[in-house]
Coordinates of C-alpha atoms and ligand atoms in Angstrom, one line a residue:
X100 CA 34.4 -78.6 -67.2
X101 CA 31.2 -77.7 -69.1
X102 CA 28.9 -74.8 -68.1
X103 CA 25.6 -76.0 -66.6
X104 CA 22.6 -73.7 -66.5
X105 CA 20.2 -74.8 -63.8
X106 CA 17.6 -73.4 -61.4
X107 CA 17.8 -70.6 -58.9
X108 CA 15.2 -71.3 -56.2
X109 CA 15.0 -69.4 -53.0
X110 CA 18.6 -68.2 -53.4
X111 CA 20.0 -71.8 -54.0
X112 CA 21.4 -73.1 -57.3
X113 CA 20.6 -76.6 -58.5
X114 CA 22.0 -78.2 -61.6
X115 CA 20.8 -81.8 -61.1
X116 CA 18.2 -81.9 -64.0
X117 CA 18.3 -83.7 -67.3
X118 CA 20.8 -82.1 -69.8
X119 CA 20.1 -80.4 -73.1
X120 CA 23.1 -79.2 -75.2
X121 CA 23.5 -75.5 -76.0
X122 CA 25.2 -74.8 -79.4
X123 CA 26.6 -71.7 -81.1
X124 CA 24.6 -71.3 -84.3
X125 CA 27.5 -69.5 -86.0
X126 CA 29.7 -72.5 -85.4
X127 CA 28.0 -75.8 -84.5
X128 CA 31.3 -77.3 -83.3
X129 CA 31.2 -74.8 -80.4
X130 CA 29.2 -76.2 -77.4
X131 CA 28.5 -73.3 -75.0
X132 CA 27.2 -75.4 -72.2
X133 CA 24.3 -77.6 -71.1
X134 CA 20.9 -76.7 -69.7
X135 CA 19.8 -78.7 -66.7
X136 CA 16.0 -79.0 -67.0
X137 CA 13.7 -78.2 -64.0
X138 CA 11.4 -80.9 -62.7
X139 CA 7.7 -80.1 -62.0
X140 CA 8.5 -80.3 -58.2
X141 CA 11.2 -77.7 -58.7
X142 CA 8.8 -75.4 -60.5
X143 CA 6.4 -75.8 -57.6
X144 CA 9.2 -75.0 -55.2
X145 CA 10.2 -71.9 -57.1
X146 CA 6.6 -70.7 -57.0
X147 CA 6.4 -71.4 -53.2
X148 CA 9.7 -69.5 -52.7
X149 CA 8.3 -66.5 -54.6
X150 CA 5.1 -66.7 -52.6
X151 CA 6.9 -66.7 -49.3
X152 CA 9.1 -63.7 -50.3
X153 CA 6.3 -61.5 -51.8
X154 CA 5.0 -59.7 -48.7
X155 CA 8.5 -58.8 -47.6
X156 CA 9.5 -57.5 -51.1
X157 CA 6.3 -55.5 -51.5
X158 CA 7.0 -53.8 -48.1
X159 CA 10.6 -52.9 -48.9
X160 CA 11.0 -49.1 -48.8
X161 CA 10.5 -47.5 -52.2
X162 CA 13.9 -45.9 -52.3
X163 CA 15.6 -49.2 -51.5
X164 CA 13.7 -51.0 -54.2
X165 CA 14.6 -48.2 -56.6
X166 CA 18.3 -48.5 -55.7
X167 CA 18.3 -52.3 -56.2
X168 CA 16.7 -52.1 -59.6
X169 CA 19.0 -49.3 -60.6
X170 CA 22.0 -51.3 -59.5
X171 CA 20.8 -54.3 -61.6
X172 CA 20.5 -52.0 -64.6
X173 CA 23.9 -50.5 -64.0
X174 CA 25.6 -53.9 -63.8
X175 CA 24.1 -55.0 -67.1
X176 CA 25.2 -51.7 -68.7
X177 CA 28.7 -52.0 -67.3
X178 CA 29.0 -55.6 -68.5
X179 CA 27.3 -55.2 -71.9
X180 CA 30.4 -56.1 -73.8
X181 CA 30.9 -59.4 -72.0
X182 CA 27.2 -60.3 -71.7
X183 CA 26.5 -59.1 -75.3
X184 CA 29.3 -61.4 -76.6
X185 CA 27.7 -64.4 -74.8
X186 CA 24.3 -63.4 -76.2
X187 CA 25.6 -63.2 -79.8
X188 CA 27.5 -66.4 -79.5
X189 CA 24.4 -68.2 -78.2
X190 CA 21.6 -66.5 -80.2
X191 CA 23.5 -65.5 -83.4
X192 CA 22.7 -61.8 -83.6
X193 CA 25.7 -59.6 -84.6
X194 CA 27.8 -58.4 -81.6
X195 CA 26.6 -54.8 -82.0
X196 CA 23.0 -56.0 -81.6
X197 CA 23.9 -58.4 -78.7
X198 CA 25.7 -55.6 -76.9
X199 CA 22.9 -53.1 -77.7
X200 CA 20.3 -55.5 -76.4
X201 CA 22.1 -56.0 -73.1
X202 CA 22.6 -52.2 -72.8
X203 CA 18.8 -51.7 -73.4
X204 CA 18.0 -54.4 -70.8
X205 CA 20.0 -52.2 -68.3
X206 CA 18.0 -49.2 -69.4
X207 CA 14.7 -51.1 -68.7
X208 CA 15.7 -51.8 -65.1
X209 CA 16.7 -48.2 -64.7
X210 CA 13.4 -46.9 -66.1
X211 CA 11.5 -49.1 -63.7
X212 CA 13.8 -48.1 -60.9
X213 CA 12.4 -44.6 -61.3
X214 CA 8.9 -46.0 -61.6
X215 CA 9.2 -47.2 -58.0
X216 CA 8.9 -43.5 -56.9
X217 CA 6.0 -42.8 -59.3
X218 CA 3.4 -44.9 -57.5
X219 CA 0.9 -42.2 -57.0
X220 CA -2.7 -43.0 -56.4
X221 CA -6.0 -41.1 -56.9
X222 CA -8.6 -39.7 -54.6
X223 CA -12.3 -39.2 -55.3
X224 CA -15.3 -37.4 -53.7
X225 CA -17.9 -39.7 -52.4
X226 CA -21.6 -39.5 -53.4
X227 CA -22.2 -39.6 -49.7
X228 CA -21.1 -36.4 -47.8
X229 CA -18.2 -36.8 -45.4
X230 CA -16.8 -40.0 -46.9
X231 CA -13.3 -40.0 -48.4
X232 CA -12.2 -42.4 -51.2
X233 CA -8.6 -43.4 -52.1
X234 CA -7.7 -45.4 -55.1
X235 CA -4.4 -47.2 -54.9
X236 CA -2.5 -50.0 -56.7
X237 CA -1.0 -53.1 -55.1
X238 CA 1.1 -55.9 -56.5
X239 CA -0.8 -58.9 -57.9
X240 CA 1.6 -61.3 -56.1
X241 CA 3.7 -64.0 -57.8
X242 CA 4.1 -63.8 -61.5
X243 CA 5.4 -66.4 -64.0
X244 CA 7.4 -64.9 -66.9
X245 CA 7.9 -67.1 -70.0
X246 CA 10.2 -65.7 -72.7
X247 CA 11.4 -66.5 -76.2
X248 CA 15.0 -66.8 -77.5
X249 CA 15.0 -63.8 -80.0
X250 CA 15.6 -61.1 -77.3
X251 CA 16.7 -63.3 -74.4
X252 CA 17.8 -60.4 -72.1
X253 CA 15.6 -57.4 -73.2
X254 CA 12.3 -59.3 -73.0
X255 CA 13.1 -60.7 -69.6
X256 CA 14.0 -57.1 -68.6
X257 CA 10.8 -55.4 -69.8
X258 CA 8.8 -57.9 -67.9
X259 CA 10.9 -58.2 -64.8
X260 CA 11.5 -54.4 -64.3
X261 CA 7.7 -53.6 -63.8
X262 CA 7.0 -56.9 -62.0
X263 CA 9.6 -56.0 -59.4
X264 CA 9.0 -52.3 -59.2
X265 CA 5.3 -52.8 -58.3
X266 CA 6.1 -55.3 -55.6
X267 CA 5.6 -58.7 -57.2
X268 CA 8.0 -61.7 -57.0
X269 CA 9.0 -63.6 -60.0
X270 CA 9.6 -67.1 -61.5
X271 CA 11.3 -66.8 -64.9
X272 CA 11.2 -69.6 -67.5
X273 CA 13.5 -68.5 -70.3
X274 CA 13.7 -70.2 -73.7
X275 CA 15.6 -73.5 -73.8
X276 CA 17.4 -72.1 -76.9
X277 CA 19.2 -69.4 -74.9
X278 CA 19.8 -70.7 -71.4
X279 CA 23.3 -69.2 -71.0
X280 CA 22.2 -65.6 -71.3
X281 CA 19.4 -66.3 -69.0
X282 CA 21.8 -67.8 -66.5
X283 CA 24.1 -64.8 -66.4
X284 CA 21.0 -62.6 -66.0
X285 CA 19.9 -64.8 -63.1
X286 CA 23.3 -64.5 -61.5
X287 CA 23.0 -60.7 -61.6
X288 CA 19.5 -60.6 -60.2
X289 CA 20.3 -63.2 -57.6
X290 CA 23.1 -61.1 -56.3
X291 CA 21.1 -57.9 -55.9
X292 CA 17.7 -59.2 -54.8
X293 CA 16.6 -60.8 -51.5
X294 CA 16.4 -64.6 -51.8
X295 CA 13.1 -65.9 -53.2
X296 CA 12.2 -62.5 -54.9
X297 CA 13.6 -63.8 -58.2
X298 CA 13.7 -67.5 -59.2
X299 CA 14.6 -69.1 -62.5
X300 CA 13.6 -72.5 -63.8
X301 CA 15.3 -73.6 -67.0
X302 CA 13.9 -76.0 -69.6
X303 CA 11.5 -76.4 -72.5
X304 CA 7.7 -76.3 -73.0
X305 CA 7.0 -78.8 -70.3
X306 CA 8.6 -76.5 -67.7
X307 CA 6.7 -73.6 -69.1
X308 CA 3.5 -75.6 -68.9
X309 CA 4.2 -76.5 -65.2
X310 CA 4.7 -72.8 -64.5
X311 CA 1.7 -71.5 -66.3
X312 CA -0.6 -74.1 -64.7
X313 CA 1.0 -73.5 -61.2
X314 CA -0.3 -71.5 -58.3
X315 CA 0.7 -68.1 -59.6
X316 CA -1.3 -64.8 -59.8
X317 CA -0.3 -63.9 -63.3
X318 CA 1.7 -65.0 -66.3
X319 CA 3.3 -62.8 -68.8
X320 CA 4.3 -64.6 -72.0
X321 CA 6.1 -63.6 -75.2
X322 CA 6.4 -66.2 -78.0
X323 CA 4.3 -67.8 -80.7
X324 CA 0.5 -67.8 -81.0
X325 CA 0.0 -71.6 -80.5
X326 CA 2.0 -71.5 -77.3
X327 CA 0.2 -68.3 -76.1
X328 CA -3.1 -70.0 -76.6
X329 CA -2.0 -73.0 -74.4
X330 CA -0.6 -70.7 -71.7
X331 CA -3.8 -68.6 -71.5
X332 CA -5.9 -71.7 -71.3
X333 CA -3.7 -73.1 -68.5
X334 CA -3.6 -69.9 -66.5
X335 CA -7.3 -69.3 -66.6
X336 CA -7.9 -72.6 -64.7
X337 CA -6.4 -70.8 -61.7
X338 CA -8.0 -67.4 -62.6
X339 CA -4.4 -66.1 -63.0
X340 CA -4.0 -62.9 -65.1
X341 CA -2.7 -63.5 -68.6
X342 CA -0.6 -61.2 -70.8
X343 CA 0.5 -62.7 -74.2
X344 CA 2.7 -60.9 -76.8
X345 CA 3.0 -63.1 -79.9
X346 CA 3.8 -63.1 -83.6
X347 CA 2.8 -61.0 -86.5
X348 CA 3.0 -60.3 -90.2
X349 CA 3.9 -56.7 -90.3
X350 CA 3.4 -54.6 -93.5
X351 CA 5.2 -51.6 -95.0
X352 CA 3.0 -49.8 -97.5
X353 CA 5.3 -48.0 -100.0
X354 CA 3.5 -45.2 -101.9
X355 CA 4.5 -43.9 -105.3
X356 CA 5.2 -40.5 -103.7
X357 CA 7.7 -42.1 -101.2
X358 CA 11.3 -40.9 -100.7
X359 CA 13.0 -43.9 -102.4
X360 CA 16.1 -43.8 -100.1
X361 CA 13.8 -44.0 -97.0
X362 CA 11.8 -46.7 -98.6
X363 CA 14.8 -48.8 -99.3
X364 CA 16.7 -48.2 -96.0
X365 CA 13.6 -48.8 -93.8
X366 CA 12.6 -52.0 -95.7
X367 CA 16.2 -53.4 -95.4
X368 CA 16.2 -52.6 -91.7
X369 CA 12.7 -53.9 -91.0
X370 CA 13.0 -57.1 -93.1
X371 CA 16.5 -58.2 -92.4
X372 CA 17.5 -56.7 -89.0
X373 CA 18.2 -59.6 -86.6
X374 CA 17.9 -61.9 -89.7
X375 CA 14.2 -61.2 -89.6
X376 CA 13.8 -63.0 -86.3
X377 CA 11.7 -60.3 -84.8
X378 CA 8.0 -60.2 -84.0
X379 CA 8.1 -56.7 -85.6
X380 CA 9.9 -57.8 -88.8
X381 CA 8.6 -56.2 -92.0
X382 CA 7.6 -59.4 -93.7
X383 CA 5.0 -57.9 -96.2
X384 CA 6.0 -55.1 -98.5
X385 CA 3.0 -53.6 -100.2
X386 CA 4.4 -51.5 -103.1
X387 CA 2.6 -49.1 -105.4
X388 CA 2.9 -50.3 -109.0
X389 CA 4.2 -46.9 -110.3
X390 CA 7.5 -47.4 -108.4
X391 CA 7.5 -51.1 -107.9
X392 CA 10.3 -52.0 -110.4
X393 CA 12.6 -49.1 -109.3
X394 CA 12.1 -50.1 -105.7
X395 CA 12.8 -53.8 -106.3
X396 CA 16.0 -53.0 -108.1
X397 CA 17.4 -50.8 -105.4
X398 CA 16.1 -52.9 -102.5
X399 CA 17.6 -56.1 -104.0
X400 CA 21.0 -54.3 -104.6
X401 CA 21.0 -53.2 -100.9
X402 CA 20.0 -56.7 -99.7
X403 CA 22.7 -58.4 -101.7
X404 CA 25.3 -56.0 -100.2
X405 CA 24.6 -57.2 -96.7
X406 CA 27.4 -59.2 -95.1
X407 CA 26.1 -62.5 -93.7
X408 CA 28.5 -64.2 -91.3
X409 CA 29.6 -65.4 -87.8
X410 CA 27.9 -63.2 -85.2
X411 CA 31.2 -62.3 -83.5
X412 CA 33.1 -61.5 -86.7
X413 CA 33.7 -57.8 -87.3
X414 CA 31.6 -56.4 -90.1
X415 CA 28.8 -59.0 -89.9
X416 CA 25.4 -57.5 -90.6
X417 CA 23.3 -60.6 -90.6
X418 CA 24.2 -63.5 -88.2
X419 CA 23.0 -67.1 -88.6
X420 CA 19.5 -68.4 -87.9
X421 CA 19.2 -69.5 -84.3
X422 CA 18.9 -73.2 -84.8
X423 CA 18.8 -75.9 -87.5
X424 CA 15.0 -76.4 -87.0
X425 CA 14.3 -72.7 -87.5
X426 CA 16.6 -72.6 -90.6
X427 CA 14.7 -75.6 -92.1
X428 CA 11.3 -74.0 -91.4
X429 CA 12.4 -70.9 -93.3
X430 CA 13.8 -73.0 -96.2
X431 CA 10.3 -74.7 -96.2
X432 CA 8.7 -71.3 -96.6
X433 CA 11.1 -70.5 -99.5
X434 CA 9.9 -73.7 -101.3
X435 CA 6.3 -72.8 -100.4
X436 CA 6.6 -69.3 -101.9
X437 CA 7.9 -70.8 -105.2
X438 CA 5.1 -73.4 -105.2
X439 CA 2.5 -70.6 -104.6
X440 CA 3.8 -68.7 -107.7
X441 CA 6.1 -66.2 -106.1
X442 CA 9.2 -65.1 -107.9
X443 CA 12.5 -65.5 -106.1
X444 CA 14.6 -62.3 -106.7
X445 CA 17.5 -63.0 -104.4
X446 CA 18.6 -65.4 -101.6
X447 CA 16.7 -68.5 -100.7
X448 CA 19.5 -71.0 -100.1
X449 CA 21.8 -71.9 -97.2
X450 CA 25.2 -70.2 -97.3
X451 CA 28.6 -71.8 -96.5
X452 CA 31.0 -69.9 -94.2
X453 CA 34.4 -70.7 -92.7
X454 CA 32.6 -72.3 -89.7
X455 CA 29.6 -74.5 -90.1
X456 CA 26.5 -72.6 -89.1
X457 CA 22.9 -71.9 -90.0
X458 CA 23.5 -69.1 -92.5
X459 CA 20.7 -67.7 -94.8
X460 CA 21.0 -64.6 -97.0
X461 CA 18.4 -61.9 -97.3
X462 CA 15.6 -63.4 -99.4
X463 CA 13.1 -61.4 -101.5
X464 CA 10.1 -62.7 -103.3
X465 CA 8.0 -60.6 -105.7
X466 CA 4.8 -61.4 -107.5
X467 CA 3.0 -62.5 -104.3
X468 CA -0.5 -62.0 -103.3
X469 CA -1.9 -61.4 -99.8
X470 CA -3.8 -64.7 -99.8
X471 CA -0.6 -66.8 -100.2
X472 CA 0.4 -68.6 -97.0
X473 CA 3.8 -66.8 -97.1
X474 CA 1.9 -63.6 -96.6
X475 CA -0.4 -64.9 -93.9
X476 CA 1.9 -67.0 -91.7
X477 CA 4.8 -65.8 -89.7
X478 CA 8.1 -67.0 -91.2
X479 CA 10.5 -65.5 -88.6
X480 CA 13.6 -65.3 -90.9
X481 CA 15.3 -63.0 -93.4
X482 CA 12.6 -63.4 -96.0
X483 CA 10.1 -60.8 -97.2
X484 CA 7.4 -61.0 -99.8
X485 CA 6.4 -58.1 -102.1
X486 CA 3.0 -57.4 -103.5
X487 CA 1.8 -54.7 -105.9
X488 CA -1.1 -52.3 -105.4
X489 CA -2.5 -49.5 -107.5
X490 CA -3.7 -47.0 -104.8
X491 CA -3.3 -45.9 -101.2
X492 CA -6.8 -47.4 -100.4
X493 CA -5.8 -50.7 -101.7
X494 CA -2.5 -50.6 -99.8
X495 CA -4.3 -49.9 -96.5
X496 CA -6.8 -52.6 -97.1
X497 CA -4.1 -55.2 -97.8
X498 CA -2.1 -54.1 -94.7
X499 CA -5.2 -54.7 -92.5
X500 CA -6.0 -58.0 -94.2
X501 CA -4.2 -60.2 -91.6
X502 CA -5.0 -62.2 -88.5
X503 CA -2.2 -60.4 -86.7
X504 CA -1.8 -56.7 -85.7
X505 CA 1.5 -55.8 -84.1
X506 CA 3.1 -53.0 -86.2
X507 CA 2.4 -51.4 -89.6
X508 CA 4.3 -48.8 -91.5
X509 CA 3.8 -46.5 -94.5
X510 CA 6.4 -44.7 -96.5
X511 CA 4.9 -41.5 -98.0
X512 CA 5.5 -37.9 -98.4
X513 CA 1.8 -37.2 -98.4
X514 CA 0.6 -35.9 -95.0
X515 CA -3.0 -36.8 -95.7
X516 CA -2.1 -40.4 -96.3
X517 CA 0.2 -40.5 -93.3
X518 CA -2.5 -39.2 -91.0
X519 CA -5.2 -41.4 -92.5
X520 CA -2.9 -44.5 -92.1
X521 CA -2.2 -43.7 -88.5
X522 CA -5.9 -43.6 -87.7
X523 CA -7.0 -46.6 -89.8
X524 CA -4.2 -49.2 -89.7
X525 CA -5.5 -51.8 -87.2
X526 CA -2.2 -52.4 -85.4
X527 CA -0.8 -51.8 -82.0
X528 CA 2.0 -49.6 -83.4
X529 CA 1.8 -47.5 -86.5
X530 CA 4.8 -45.9 -88.1
X531 CA 5.4 -43.3 -90.8
X532 CA 8.6 -43.3 -92.8
X533 CA 10.0 -45.8 -90.4
X534 CA 10.2 -49.6 -90.5
X535 CA 7.9 -51.8 -88.4
X536 CA 10.8 -52.8 -86.2
X537 CA 12.8 -50.6 -83.8
X538 CA 10.5 -49.2 -81.1
X539 CA 11.1 -47.1 -78.0
X540 CA 11.2 -48.6 -74.5
X541 CA 9.3 -46.0 -72.5
X542 CA 6.0 -46.2 -74.3
X543 CA 3.4 -48.9 -74.6
X544 CA 4.1 -51.9 -76.8
X545 CA 1.6 -54.5 -78.0
X546 CA -0.7 -55.5 -80.8
X547 CA -4.2 -56.4 -81.8
X548 CA -6.0 -59.6 -82.9
X549 CA -3.8 -62.8 -82.6
X550 CA -0.7 -60.7 -81.9
X551 CA -1.6 -59.8 -78.3
X552 CA -3.8 -60.7 -75.4
X553 CA -4.2 -58.7 -72.3
X554 CA -2.9 -55.3 -71.2
X555 CA 0.1 -53.6 -72.9
X556 CA 3.7 -54.0 -71.9
X557 CA 6.4 -51.4 -71.3
X558 CA 6.3 -47.7 -70.2
X559 CA 4.0 -46.6 -67.4
X560 CA 1.1 -48.7 -68.7
X561 CA 2.9 -51.9 -67.6
X562 CA 1.3 -51.3 -64.2
X563 CA -2.1 -52.3 -65.7
X564 CA -0.9 -55.9 -65.7
X565 CA 1.4 -56.0 -62.7
X566 CA -0.9 -54.3 -60.2
X567 CA -4.4 -54.6 -58.9
X568 CA -6.5 -51.6 -57.9
X569 CA -7.9 -51.0 -54.4
X570 CA -10.6 -48.6 -53.6
X571 CA -10.6 -47.5 -49.9
X572 CA -13.5 -45.6 -48.2
X573 CA -13.1 -43.7 -45.0
X574 CA -15.7 -42.2 -42.7
X575 CA -13.7 -39.9 -40.5
X576 CA -16.7 -39.9 -38.1
Ligands
NAD644 P1 7.7 -70.3 -78.6 O1 6.2 -70.1 -78.4 O2 8.1 -71.6 -79.2 O3 8.3 -70.3 -77.1 C1 8.3 -69.3 -76.2 C2 8.5 -69.7 -74.8 O4 7.4 -70.6 -74.5 C3 9.7 -70.6 -74.6 O5 10.3 -70.3 -73.3 C4 9.1 -72.0 -74.6 O6 9.9 -72.9 -73.9 C5 7.8 -71.8 -73.9 N1 6.8 -72.8 -74.2 C6 6.7 -73.7 -75.2 N2 5.6 -74.4 -75.1 C7 5.0 -74.1 -73.9 C8 3.8 -74.5 -73.3 N3 3.0 -75.5 -73.7 N4 3.5 -73.9 -72.0 C9 4.3 -72.9 -71.6 N5 5.4 -72.5 -72.1 C10 5.8 -73.1 -73.3 O7 8.3 -69.1 -79.3 P2 9.9 -68.9 -79.7 O8 10.2 -69.7 -80.9 O9 10.8 -69.0 -78.5 O10 9.9 -67.3 -80.1 C11 9.5 -66.9 -81.4 C12 8.0 -66.3 -81.3 O11 8.0 -65.2 -80.3 C13 7.6 -65.7 -82.6 O12 6.3 -66.0 -82.9 C14 7.7 -64.2 -82.4 O13 6.8 -63.4 -83.1 C15 7.3 -64.1 -80.9 N6 7.8 -62.9 -80.3 C16 6.8 -61.9 -80.0 C17 7.3 -60.7 -79.4 C18 6.2 -59.7 -79.0 O14 6.5 -58.9 -78.1 N7 5.0 -59.7 -79.6 C19 8.6 -60.5 -79.2 C20 9.5 -61.4 -79.5 C21 9.1 -62.7 -80.1

């Protein structure tokens, strides 16, 4: 009997929709299950269920809400080996990362459990004597959450935690590439929450489109820029709030005064962690000419030492690419980099392993320039392109010369450069002597330009999207 991942609407499961196969990218002979796609009518039903449940959920006592969110987080933490195994089998990240992501998802719920008790308003004096003013926040209502495959449980958690903590009800549309992890998450949420508060609709872009154009009050999306644009346009027709977190082309500037060990370790982590399938991946390395050759030699050696293999095999450091189409897209960029004049230093071709999967090695190109398409478009794979600069100023200018703006790093031992870069790099996150990837969960996350649209996610600032302010005036008479 195959696993079928369907809809949870108003507390009832339904698996009647059209089927899509869900395959293990480490071993394509392993079918994990089948997704049953939601119909437009089911999406409307899920929104209606969330609408009906919203006033009740918003009025649940704060401590009860806190306890429910805490219990959801605890269950994910307690089950992180089991759920992390499924996540790695389905998405392809090494087990340590799949487990770590599940654990982190649990921490998100527990962070927002505590937020339930931190809903403290403001008061103001009136310009009119004797009048009192209170400023408070209320839930926006029903939110649609549309998520990608690369962090199938953490991204859902960092949206769902604040959505629920501030009294909203939810319809989640996870990626069609990772329905199994989403299904387990939905089982956990369905168990702990009153019916209708959380609903899931599975399927592809058509299901996401039905949700973003439905009668919701807000949509929070993470994914690619072209999809974000469509979602924002659909949502605005209903005057629904929009929050989009999208792709990027994140630079690390490596100065000639850099600690070489830090430069190599952070570049490896940023460029090849999660096989480069991260919005924060370090895909542009901007290296000072004085240390360029030494850096490339050490960086290449470290990249070639990485073990690429089955996500669930012990010792694997890079798992497979999530799907055949993503792998082919990356290989097209390898060809493009060659055509544009880049020099392939290592990697660039599919690897064979004991099981047939979508394996690609760490891939490094040198001799690239910032105007090449490989330095302007998101590749979303274990490939990074190196360009040379002759000064700090040139490095900063190259870093900022992009249509994106999620995260930017500098590796330097010069305090003046570090401080200047923090102030002048036009990105949502700026890091010194750290990679662009690997950020904390209790502080704001988001970007500039094409990388982000709308208020920040995560930390206490998540309330800016998930709540609406009310200003109340009282004349005590
Ligand atoms: P994607 O845009 O293809 O899909 C994301 C989600 O949108 C999926 O659930 C998909 O089914 C849905 N979707 C597709 N078309 C839609 C439409 N017309 N209307 C509504 N929904 C639609 O992205 P992906 O390939 O799943 O994920 C990779 C992308 O996500 C990369 O660009 C990456 O940078 C980005 N990402 C960004 C962040 C961030 O926080 N900034 C984090 C992770 C991933």
